[in-house]
Structures are given as C-alpha cells and as structure tokens.
GROMACS .gro file of C-alpha atoms in nm:
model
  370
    1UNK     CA    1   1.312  -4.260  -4.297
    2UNK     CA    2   1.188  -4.538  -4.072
    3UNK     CA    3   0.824  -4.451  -3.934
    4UNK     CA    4   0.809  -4.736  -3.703
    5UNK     CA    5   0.605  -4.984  -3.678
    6UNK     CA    6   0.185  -4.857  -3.724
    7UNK     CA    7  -0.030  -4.970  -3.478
    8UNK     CA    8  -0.372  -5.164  -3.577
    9UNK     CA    9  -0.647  -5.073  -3.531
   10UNK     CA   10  -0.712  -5.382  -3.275
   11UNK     CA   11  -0.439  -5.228  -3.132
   12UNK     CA   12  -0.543  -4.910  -3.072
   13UNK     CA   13  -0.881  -5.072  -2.930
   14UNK     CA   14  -0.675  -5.259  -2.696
   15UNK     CA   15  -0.465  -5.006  -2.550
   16UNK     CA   16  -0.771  -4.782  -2.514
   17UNK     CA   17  -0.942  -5.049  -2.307
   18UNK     CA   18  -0.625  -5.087  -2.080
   19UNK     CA   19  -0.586  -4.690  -2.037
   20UNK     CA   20  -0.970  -4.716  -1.931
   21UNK     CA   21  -0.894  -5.048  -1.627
   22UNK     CA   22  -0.622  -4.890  -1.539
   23UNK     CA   23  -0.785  -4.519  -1.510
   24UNK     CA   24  -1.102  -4.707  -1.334
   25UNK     CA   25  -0.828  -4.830  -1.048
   26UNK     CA   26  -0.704  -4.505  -0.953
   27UNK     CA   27  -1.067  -4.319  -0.939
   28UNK     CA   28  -1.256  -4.609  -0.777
   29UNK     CA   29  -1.524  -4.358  -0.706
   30UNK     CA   30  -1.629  -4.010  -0.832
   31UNK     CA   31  -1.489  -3.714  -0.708
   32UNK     CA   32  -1.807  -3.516  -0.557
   33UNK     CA   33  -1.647  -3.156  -0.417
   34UNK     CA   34  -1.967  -3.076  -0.336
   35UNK     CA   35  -2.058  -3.310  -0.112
   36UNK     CA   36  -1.749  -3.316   0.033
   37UNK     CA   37  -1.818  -2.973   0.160
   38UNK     CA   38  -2.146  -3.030   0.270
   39UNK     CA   39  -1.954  -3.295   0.495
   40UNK     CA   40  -1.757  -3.078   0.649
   41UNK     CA   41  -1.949  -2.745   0.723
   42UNK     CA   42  -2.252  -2.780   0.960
   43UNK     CA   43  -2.504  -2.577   0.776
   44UNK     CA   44  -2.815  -2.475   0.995
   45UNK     CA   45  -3.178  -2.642   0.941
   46UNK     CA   46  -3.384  -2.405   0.704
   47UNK     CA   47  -3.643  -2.418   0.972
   48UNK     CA   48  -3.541  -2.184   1.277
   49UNK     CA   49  -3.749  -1.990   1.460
   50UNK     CA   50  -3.832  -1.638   1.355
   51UNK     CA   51  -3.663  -1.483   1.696
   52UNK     CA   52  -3.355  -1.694   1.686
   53UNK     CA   53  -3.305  -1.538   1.311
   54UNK     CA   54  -3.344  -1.205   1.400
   55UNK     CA   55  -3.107  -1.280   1.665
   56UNK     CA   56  -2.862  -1.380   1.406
   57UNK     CA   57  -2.911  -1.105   1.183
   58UNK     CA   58  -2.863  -0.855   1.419
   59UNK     CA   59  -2.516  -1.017   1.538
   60UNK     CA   60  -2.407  -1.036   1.142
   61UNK     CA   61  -2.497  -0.672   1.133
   62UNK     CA   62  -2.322  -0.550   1.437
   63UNK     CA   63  -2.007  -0.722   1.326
   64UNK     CA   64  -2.007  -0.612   0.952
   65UNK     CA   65  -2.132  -0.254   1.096
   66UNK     CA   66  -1.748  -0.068   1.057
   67UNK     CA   67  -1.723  -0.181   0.700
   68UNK     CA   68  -2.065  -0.117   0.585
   69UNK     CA   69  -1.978   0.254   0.741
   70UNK     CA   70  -1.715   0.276   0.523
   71UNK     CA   71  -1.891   0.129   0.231
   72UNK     CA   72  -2.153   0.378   0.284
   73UNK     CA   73  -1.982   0.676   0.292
   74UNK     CA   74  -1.801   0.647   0.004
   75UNK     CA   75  -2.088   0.554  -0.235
   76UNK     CA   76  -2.195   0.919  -0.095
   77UNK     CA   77  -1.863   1.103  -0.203
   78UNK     CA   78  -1.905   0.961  -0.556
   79UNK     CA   79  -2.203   1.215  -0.559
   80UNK     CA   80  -2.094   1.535  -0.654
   81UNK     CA   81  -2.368   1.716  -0.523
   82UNK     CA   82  -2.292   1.572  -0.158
   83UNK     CA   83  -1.957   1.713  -0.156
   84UNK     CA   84  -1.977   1.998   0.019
   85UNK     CA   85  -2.181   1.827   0.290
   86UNK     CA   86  -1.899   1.553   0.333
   87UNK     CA   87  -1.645   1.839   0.385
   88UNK     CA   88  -1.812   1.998   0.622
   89UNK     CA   89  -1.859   1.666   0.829
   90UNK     CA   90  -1.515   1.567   0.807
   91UNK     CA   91  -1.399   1.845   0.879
   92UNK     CA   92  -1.651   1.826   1.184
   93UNK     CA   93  -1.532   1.535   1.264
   94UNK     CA   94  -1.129   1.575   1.273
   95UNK     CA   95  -1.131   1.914   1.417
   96UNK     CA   96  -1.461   2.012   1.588
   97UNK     CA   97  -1.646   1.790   1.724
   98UNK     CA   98  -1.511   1.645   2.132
   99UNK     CA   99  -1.774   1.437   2.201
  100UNK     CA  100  -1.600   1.103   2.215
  101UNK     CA  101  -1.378   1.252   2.516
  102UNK     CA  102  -1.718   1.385   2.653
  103UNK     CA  103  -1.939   1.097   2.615
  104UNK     CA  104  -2.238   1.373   2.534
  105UNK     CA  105  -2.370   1.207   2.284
  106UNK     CA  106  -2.556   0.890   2.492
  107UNK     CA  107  -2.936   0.789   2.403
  108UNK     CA  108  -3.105   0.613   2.655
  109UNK     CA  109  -3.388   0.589   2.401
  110UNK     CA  110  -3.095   0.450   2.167
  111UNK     CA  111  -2.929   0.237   2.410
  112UNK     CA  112  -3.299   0.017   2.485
  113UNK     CA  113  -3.389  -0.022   2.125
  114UNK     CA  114  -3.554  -0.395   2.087
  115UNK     CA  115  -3.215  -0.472   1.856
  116UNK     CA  116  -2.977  -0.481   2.158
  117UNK     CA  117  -3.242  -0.747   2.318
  118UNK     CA  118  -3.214  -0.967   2.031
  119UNK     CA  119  -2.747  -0.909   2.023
  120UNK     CA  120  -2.796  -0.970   2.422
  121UNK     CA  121  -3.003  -1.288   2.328
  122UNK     CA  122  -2.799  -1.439   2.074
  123UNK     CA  123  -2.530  -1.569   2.323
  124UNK     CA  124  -2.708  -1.522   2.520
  125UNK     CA  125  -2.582  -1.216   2.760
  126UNK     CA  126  -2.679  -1.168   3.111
  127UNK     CA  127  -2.551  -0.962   3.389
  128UNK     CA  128  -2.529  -1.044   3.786
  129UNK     CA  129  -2.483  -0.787   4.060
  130UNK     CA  130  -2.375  -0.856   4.363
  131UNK     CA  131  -2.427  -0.569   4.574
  132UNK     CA  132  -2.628  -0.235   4.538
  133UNK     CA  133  -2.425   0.057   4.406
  134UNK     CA  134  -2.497   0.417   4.569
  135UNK     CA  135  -2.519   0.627   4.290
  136UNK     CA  136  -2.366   0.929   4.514
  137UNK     CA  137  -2.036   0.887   4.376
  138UNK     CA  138  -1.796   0.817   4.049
  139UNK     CA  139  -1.726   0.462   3.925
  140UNK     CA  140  -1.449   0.249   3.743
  141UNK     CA  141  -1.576  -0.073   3.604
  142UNK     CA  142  -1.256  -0.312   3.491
  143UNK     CA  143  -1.398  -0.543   3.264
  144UNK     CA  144  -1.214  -0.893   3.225
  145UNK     CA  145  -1.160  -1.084   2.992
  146UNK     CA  146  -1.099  -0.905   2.675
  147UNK     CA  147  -1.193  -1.145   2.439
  148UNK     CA  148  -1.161  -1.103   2.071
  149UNK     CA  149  -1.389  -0.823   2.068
  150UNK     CA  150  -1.566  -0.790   2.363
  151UNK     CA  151  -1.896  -0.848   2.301
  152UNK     CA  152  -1.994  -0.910   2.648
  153UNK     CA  153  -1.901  -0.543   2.753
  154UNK     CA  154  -2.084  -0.413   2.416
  155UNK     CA  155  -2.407  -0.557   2.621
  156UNK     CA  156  -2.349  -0.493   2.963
  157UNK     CA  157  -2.248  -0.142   2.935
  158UNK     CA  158  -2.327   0.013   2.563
  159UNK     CA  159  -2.680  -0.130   2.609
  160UNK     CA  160  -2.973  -0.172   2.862
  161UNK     CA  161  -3.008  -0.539   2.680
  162UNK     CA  162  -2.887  -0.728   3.059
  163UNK     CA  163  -3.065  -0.447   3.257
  164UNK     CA  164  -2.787  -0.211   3.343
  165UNK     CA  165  -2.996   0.101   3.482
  166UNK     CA  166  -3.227  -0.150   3.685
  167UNK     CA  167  -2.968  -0.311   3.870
  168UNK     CA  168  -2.777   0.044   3.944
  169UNK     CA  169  -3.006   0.339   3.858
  170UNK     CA  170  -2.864   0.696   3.877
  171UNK     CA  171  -2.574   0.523   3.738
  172UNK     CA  172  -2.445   0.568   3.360
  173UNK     CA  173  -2.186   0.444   3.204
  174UNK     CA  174  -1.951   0.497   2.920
  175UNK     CA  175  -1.804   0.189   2.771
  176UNK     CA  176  -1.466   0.315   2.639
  177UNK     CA  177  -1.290   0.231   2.308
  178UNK     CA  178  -0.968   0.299   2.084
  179UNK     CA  179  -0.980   0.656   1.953
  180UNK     CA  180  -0.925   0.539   1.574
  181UNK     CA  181  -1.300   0.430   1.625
  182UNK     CA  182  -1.426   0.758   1.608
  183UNK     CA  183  -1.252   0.854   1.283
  184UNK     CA  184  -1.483   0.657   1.065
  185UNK     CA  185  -1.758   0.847   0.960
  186UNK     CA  186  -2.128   0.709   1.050
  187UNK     CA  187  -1.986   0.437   1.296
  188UNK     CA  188  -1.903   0.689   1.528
  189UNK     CA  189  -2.202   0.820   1.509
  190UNK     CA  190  -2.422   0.519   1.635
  191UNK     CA  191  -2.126   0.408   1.916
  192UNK     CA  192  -2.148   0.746   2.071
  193UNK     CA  193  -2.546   0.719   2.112
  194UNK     CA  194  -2.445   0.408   2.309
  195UNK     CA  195  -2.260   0.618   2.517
  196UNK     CA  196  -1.916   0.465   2.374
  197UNK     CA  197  -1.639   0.707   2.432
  198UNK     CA  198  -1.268   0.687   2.384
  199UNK     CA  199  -1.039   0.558   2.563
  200UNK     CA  200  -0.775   0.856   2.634
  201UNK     CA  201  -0.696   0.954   2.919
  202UNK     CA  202  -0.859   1.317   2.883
  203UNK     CA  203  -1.163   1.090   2.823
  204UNK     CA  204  -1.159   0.934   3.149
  205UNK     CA  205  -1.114   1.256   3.355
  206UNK     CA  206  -1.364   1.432   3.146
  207UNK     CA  207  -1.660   1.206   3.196
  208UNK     CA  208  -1.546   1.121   3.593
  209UNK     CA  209  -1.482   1.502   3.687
  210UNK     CA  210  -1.857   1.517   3.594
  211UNK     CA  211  -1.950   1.391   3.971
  212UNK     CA  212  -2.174   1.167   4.093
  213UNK     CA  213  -2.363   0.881   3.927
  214UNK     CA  214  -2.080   0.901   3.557
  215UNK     CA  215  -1.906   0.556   3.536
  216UNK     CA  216  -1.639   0.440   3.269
  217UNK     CA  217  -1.629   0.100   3.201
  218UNK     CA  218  -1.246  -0.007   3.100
  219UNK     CA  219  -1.182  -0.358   2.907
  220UNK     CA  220  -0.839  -0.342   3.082
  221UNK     CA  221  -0.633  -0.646   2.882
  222UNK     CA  222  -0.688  -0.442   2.580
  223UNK     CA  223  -0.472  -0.593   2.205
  224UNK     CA  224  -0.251  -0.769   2.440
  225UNK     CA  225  -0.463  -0.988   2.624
  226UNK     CA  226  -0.695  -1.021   2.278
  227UNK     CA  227  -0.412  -1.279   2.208
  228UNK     CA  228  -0.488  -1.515   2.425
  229UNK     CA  229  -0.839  -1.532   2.451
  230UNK     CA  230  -0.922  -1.905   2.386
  231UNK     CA  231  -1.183  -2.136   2.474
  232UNK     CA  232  -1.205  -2.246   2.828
  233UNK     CA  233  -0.880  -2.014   2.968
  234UNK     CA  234  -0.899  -1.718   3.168
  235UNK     CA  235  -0.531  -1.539   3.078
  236UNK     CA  236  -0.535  -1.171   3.199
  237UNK     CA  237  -0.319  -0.935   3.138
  238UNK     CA  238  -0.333  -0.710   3.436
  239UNK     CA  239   0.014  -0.723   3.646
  240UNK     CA  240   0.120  -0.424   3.476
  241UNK     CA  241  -0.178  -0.230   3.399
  242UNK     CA  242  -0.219   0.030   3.653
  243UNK     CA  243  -0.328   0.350   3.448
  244UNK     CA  244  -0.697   0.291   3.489
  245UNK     CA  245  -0.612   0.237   3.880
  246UNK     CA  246  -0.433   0.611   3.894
  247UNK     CA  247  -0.720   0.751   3.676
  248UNK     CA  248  -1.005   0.595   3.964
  249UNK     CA  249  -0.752   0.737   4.262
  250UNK     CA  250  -0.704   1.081   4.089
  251UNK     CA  251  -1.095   1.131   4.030
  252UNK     CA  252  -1.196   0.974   4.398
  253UNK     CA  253  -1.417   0.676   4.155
  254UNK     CA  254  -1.468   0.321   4.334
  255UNK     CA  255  -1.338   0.046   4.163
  256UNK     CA  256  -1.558  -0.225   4.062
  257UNK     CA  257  -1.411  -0.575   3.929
  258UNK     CA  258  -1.640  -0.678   3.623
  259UNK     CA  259  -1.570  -1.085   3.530
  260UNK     CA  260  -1.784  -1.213   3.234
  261UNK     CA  261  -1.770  -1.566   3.215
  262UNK     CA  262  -1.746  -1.699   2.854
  263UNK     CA  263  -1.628  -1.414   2.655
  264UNK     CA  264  -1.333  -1.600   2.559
  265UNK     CA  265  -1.569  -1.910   2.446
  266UNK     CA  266  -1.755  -1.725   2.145
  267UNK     CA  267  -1.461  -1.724   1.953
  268UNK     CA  268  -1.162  -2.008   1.842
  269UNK     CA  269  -0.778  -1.814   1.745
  270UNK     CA  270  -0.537  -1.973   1.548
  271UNK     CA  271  -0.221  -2.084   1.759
  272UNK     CA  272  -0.028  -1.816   1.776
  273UNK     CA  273   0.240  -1.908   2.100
  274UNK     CA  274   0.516  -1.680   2.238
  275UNK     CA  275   0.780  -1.730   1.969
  276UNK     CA  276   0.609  -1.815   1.655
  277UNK     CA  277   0.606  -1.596   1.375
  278UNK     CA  278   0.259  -1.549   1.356
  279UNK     CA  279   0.292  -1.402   1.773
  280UNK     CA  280   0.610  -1.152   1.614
  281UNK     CA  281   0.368  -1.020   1.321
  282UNK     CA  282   0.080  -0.990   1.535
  283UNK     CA  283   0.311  -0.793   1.870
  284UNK     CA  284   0.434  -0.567   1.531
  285UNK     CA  285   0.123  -0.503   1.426
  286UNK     CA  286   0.039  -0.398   1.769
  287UNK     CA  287   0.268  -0.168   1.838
  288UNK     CA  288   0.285   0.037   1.522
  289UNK     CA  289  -0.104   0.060   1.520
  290UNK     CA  290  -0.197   0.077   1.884
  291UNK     CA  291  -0.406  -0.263   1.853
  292UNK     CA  292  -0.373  -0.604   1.678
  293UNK     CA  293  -0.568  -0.878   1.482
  294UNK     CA  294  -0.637  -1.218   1.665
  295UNK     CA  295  -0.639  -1.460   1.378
  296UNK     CA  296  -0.975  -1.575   1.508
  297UNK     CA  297  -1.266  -1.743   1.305
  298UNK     CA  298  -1.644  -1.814   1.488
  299UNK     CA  299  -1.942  -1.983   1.306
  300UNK     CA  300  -2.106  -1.812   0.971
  301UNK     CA  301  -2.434  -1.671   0.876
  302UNK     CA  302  -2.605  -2.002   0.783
  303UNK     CA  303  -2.378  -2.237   0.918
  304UNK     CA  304  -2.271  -2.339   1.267
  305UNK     CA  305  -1.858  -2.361   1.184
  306UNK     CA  306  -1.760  -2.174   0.956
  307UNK     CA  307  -1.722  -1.781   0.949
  308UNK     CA  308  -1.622  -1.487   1.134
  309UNK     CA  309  -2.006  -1.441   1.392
  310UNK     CA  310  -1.918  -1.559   1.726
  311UNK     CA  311  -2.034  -1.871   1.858
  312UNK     CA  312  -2.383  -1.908   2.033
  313UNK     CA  313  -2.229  -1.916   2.368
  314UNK     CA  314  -2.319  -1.792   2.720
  315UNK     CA  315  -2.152  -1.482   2.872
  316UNK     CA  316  -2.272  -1.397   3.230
  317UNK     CA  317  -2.091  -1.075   3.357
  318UNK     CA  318  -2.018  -1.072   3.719
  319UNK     CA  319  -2.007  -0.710   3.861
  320UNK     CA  320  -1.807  -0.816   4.176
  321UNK     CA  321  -1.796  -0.566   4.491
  322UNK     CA  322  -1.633  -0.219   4.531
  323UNK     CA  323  -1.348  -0.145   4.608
  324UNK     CA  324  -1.344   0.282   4.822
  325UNK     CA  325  -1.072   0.501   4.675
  326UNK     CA  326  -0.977   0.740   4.871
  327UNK     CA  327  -0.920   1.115   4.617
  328UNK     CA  328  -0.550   1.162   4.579
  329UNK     CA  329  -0.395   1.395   4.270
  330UNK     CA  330  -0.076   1.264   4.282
  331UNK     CA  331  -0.088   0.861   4.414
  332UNK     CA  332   0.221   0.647   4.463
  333UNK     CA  333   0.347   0.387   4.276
  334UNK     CA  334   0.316   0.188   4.648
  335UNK     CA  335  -0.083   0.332   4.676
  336UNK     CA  336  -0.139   0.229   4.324
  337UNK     CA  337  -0.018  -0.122   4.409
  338UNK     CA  338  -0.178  -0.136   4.719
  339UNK     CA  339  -0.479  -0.077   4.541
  340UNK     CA  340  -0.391  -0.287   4.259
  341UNK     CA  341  -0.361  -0.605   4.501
  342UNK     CA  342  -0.712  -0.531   4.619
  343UNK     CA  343  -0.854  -0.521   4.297
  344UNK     CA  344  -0.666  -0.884   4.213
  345UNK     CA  345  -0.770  -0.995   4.534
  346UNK     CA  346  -1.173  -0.901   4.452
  347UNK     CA  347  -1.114  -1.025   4.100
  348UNK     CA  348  -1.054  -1.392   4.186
  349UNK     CA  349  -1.279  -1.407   4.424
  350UNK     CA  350  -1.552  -1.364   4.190
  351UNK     CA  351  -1.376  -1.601   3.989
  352UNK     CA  352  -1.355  -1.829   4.263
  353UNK     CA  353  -1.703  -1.805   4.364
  354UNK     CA  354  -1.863  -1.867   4.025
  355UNK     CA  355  -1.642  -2.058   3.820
  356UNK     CA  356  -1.843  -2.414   3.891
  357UNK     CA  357  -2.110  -2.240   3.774
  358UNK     CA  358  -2.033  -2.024   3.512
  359UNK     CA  359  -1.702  -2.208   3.338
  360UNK     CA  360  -1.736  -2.569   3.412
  361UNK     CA  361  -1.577  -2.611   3.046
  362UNK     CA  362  -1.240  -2.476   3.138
  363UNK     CA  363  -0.876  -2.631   3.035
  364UNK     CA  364  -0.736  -2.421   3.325
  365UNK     CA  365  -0.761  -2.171   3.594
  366UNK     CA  366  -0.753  -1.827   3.634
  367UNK     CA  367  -0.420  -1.661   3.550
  368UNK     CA  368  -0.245  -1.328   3.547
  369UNK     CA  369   0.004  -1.423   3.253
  370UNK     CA  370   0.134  -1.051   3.284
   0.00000   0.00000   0.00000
C-alpha cells in the first residue's frame, strides 16, 4: 500500500507558520463582542440624580405592572392554604363584582400619591386648559392621539400628577379602558382606584347618567390608530368613529377635544405599512382579540436606546373648548355628523394653534387617515 510521501518535520514547521500569516490576514484585529455592544447601546452615566431615578423606576414599574400581577397571583395559588381565598375572588371577580362599568372604586387619596408626580415627571407630562369648565353638567373628553399606550391620558386623567381637579374642580373623571383589563386579578384592582373603568358602552351610560360633575375620558383611535403612532406624525383615526359622539348626545355630556402633543414621540414602531405582512398579522390580531400589538421598542432601564420604557419625551395635553350637546335618545346619523364636524373642526384648531409650540419636530401635519 502506498502511504504517500511523510512530511518532515521542517515541513510541518513550515506549513504551521503559513496557516498562522495567513490566519493573521483574515483577523487583522481581535474580535471584542463586548465592546462592540458597548458601541452601540447608549448606557446612562452611573451618576443621575436621585429624583430622575425614581422617576425611572416608577415608569419601569408601571409598564411591567400587568405581568408582575400575573406573576403574583400565581405564586399565591401554589399555596394550598390560599385556595379558598383565590376562589372566592375570582369568582368575585367574573361574576360579582360591576365596578369597572361603575367606576366606584376611585381614590382621590390614591390618584395624588407622590408616585404619579414622579410617572408625570419622567416625560415629563403637563396639562393646559383653555377655558373654565362649569362643573353643572356631564362631560366627554376625546383624547387624541392614541399612542402606543397612552401614557399621556394615564396622567392627565387616572392621576392628579398635571393638576386635573385644580384646573376643573367638581369635575371627575374616568379614564376608560378595554374590558379584558379588568380580568387580571390585582391589576384591576389598582386601575380602578384611579378611577379607570371600562370601556363598554353600559360603562359610559352608567358613570354619565350619574349627573353633574362625572366625565369619561375616551382615547378614541383605540388598536387601530395604535398602528400608526410614530415620531413626529399626527394620524387619527376618527372619520368613522362616532359611538362616543352618540353616547355624549344620548346622556346630554359636552364634548371636549383633548390633543396631547408628543404622545406619539415616546415610542419608535417597526414599519409596518398598509400591505405588508407584518400590517395583515397585526389587523388579525386585532380583530380576533379586540386590540393589537404595535411592534414598538423605547429606551431600557439603564440605557437610553434600547428596551421597551418610553422615551424621555414631552407630552403637553391640550384640553381644547366645549363643544354644547343638546340631550337627544335617539340622534341621527345627520346630528351625529353634524356634531362630528364640530368636534374635527375644534380638534385642529387646537392643533393649529399649538403645533409651533408643542410639535416643532414633526415630518407632517395633522391628518384624519380614517
């Protein structure tokens, strides 16, 4: 059998030097992972002041709050002894208890806890009235923009953070959510002492038919318009939203125009255009599930790019002038238009007025998209 020719071991020396020049070309410098991510995250300076980190915390809490809800309550069913307990409150809880379409359970001692100063600084939040509102009647705030989550309703009407009850006393309102929220045990319990109630319309009339001074406040674009919140637009979806318009004529509840400036800037979305796969999937998701997931990422808890906290970024909510609704049980599809037009007409106006001020970042104007 022929074996070839051996190799010496000069040979072998040789070859091993070559492997090593020509292995030295194609790494001409070390690979340092490491540093490469340090490159490209912005981490935050380890010195901060103490305020601005409790503002931070208290953002990373509120947005973790749902899961941690869920967390918590099952590491109480895996104790036996709670069991009976945890029956008893779910069973509260799915077939007893109506206070999310009551909104009976608000705190005011809850809602001006020093925490909601420190979620309205963060961004930080602020709120600007424009004219008194006589507290001798029923009100419908439609808040604008949706944004990813809405943080800048969470401030202006679950809180007293931007001065709510100042600027209108012997008014209080209910910011209103998707009823799934109030089928997770614990979480519902802290959004109803913010005076959070759901968003049905058995809600609405239950809180309005109340009288004088009750207010719901309405984040009218809802999953829909969640999909095209991005930085420096102003893409409402409003043209064929008039249920919150009947529910204001039916109860005899002004309607007040809320605009808050920047709530589409605290967060950047994937693209996700009309006619990409990733729009199909997230319309799908939508419409089985009554909302959707923006594909949306913010900054992170010790960096400045990376994670799912929203950006450090100014919201200032406009509440724009009334619009007087005259009572009606059964309104027209021509009254609730009429009405409708008003409302657009108020709404970019105050979008007119402050947009120099309050958006000078913008790509484009205000647009009703649908």
């Amino acid at each position: 059998m022929d074996h070839g020719h051996p190799f010496s071991a000069s040979t072998r020396t040789l070859s091993a030097s070559a492997l090593r020049e020509r292995l030295s070309r194609l790494t001409p410098s070390p690979l340092r992972p490491v540093a490469a991510l340090h490159a490209s995250i912005d981490f935050a300076p380890t010195k901060i002041p103490r305020r601005r980190r409790l503002q931070t915390m208290v953002i990373a809490a509120w947005s973790t709050l749902l899961v941690y809800s869920i967390f918590l309550f099952l590491m109480l069913c895996s104790i036996p002894a709670l069991w009976p307990f945890l029956a008893i409150y779910v069973a509260w809880i799915n077939w007893i208890d109506k206070s999310p379409e009551n909104g009976t359970k608000l705190s005011p001692w809850f809602r001006s806890l020093k925490i909601w100063q420190y979620f309205a600084e963060y961004y930080p939040a602020s709120l600007m009235k424009e004219c008194d509102l006589p507290a001798d009647r029923p009100y419908v705030f439609g808040y604008h923009p949706h944004g990813i989550i809405g943080m800048g309703a969470m401030a202006t009407f679950a809180t007293e953070a931007t001065g709510f009850s100042l600027a209108f006393p012997g008014i209080q309102p209910h910011l209103l959510t998707l009823s799934n929220n109030f089928n997770v045990p614990l979480y519902r319990e802290i959004i109803m002492a913010l005076g959070i109630s759901s968003v049905s319309k058995r809600s609405c009339s239950n809180i309005l038919k109340r009288g004088a001074g009750q207010a719901i406040a309405i984040v009218v674009g809802g999953a829909a318009e969640s999909l095209s919140a991005r930085p420096g637009t102003a893409d409402l979806t409003l043209r064929r939203r008039l249920g919150f318009i009947k529910i204001a004529i039916q109860h005899g509840a002004d309607l007040v125009p809320v605009f808050s400036f920047g709530e589409n800037d605290i967060y950047e979305q994937m693209p996700n255009e009309k006619g990409t796969t990733v729009y199909a999937l997230q319309k799908r998701f939508q419409s089985m599930f009554g909302f959707t997931l923006p594909l949306f990422h913010g900054r992170g808890l010790l960096n400045y790019n990376l994670g799912l906290m929203p950006y450090r970024r100014r919201i200032v909510s406009v509440i724009g002038r009334p619009i007087h609704i005259q009572q009606c049980a059964q309104p027209s599809i021509e009254e609730m238009t009429r009405v409708q037009t008003l409302y657009i007409e108020e709404l970019t106006r105050i979008w007119n007025t402050y947009k120099d001020e309050f958006a000078k970042t913008r790509t484009r104007e205000l647009s009703i998209i649908d």
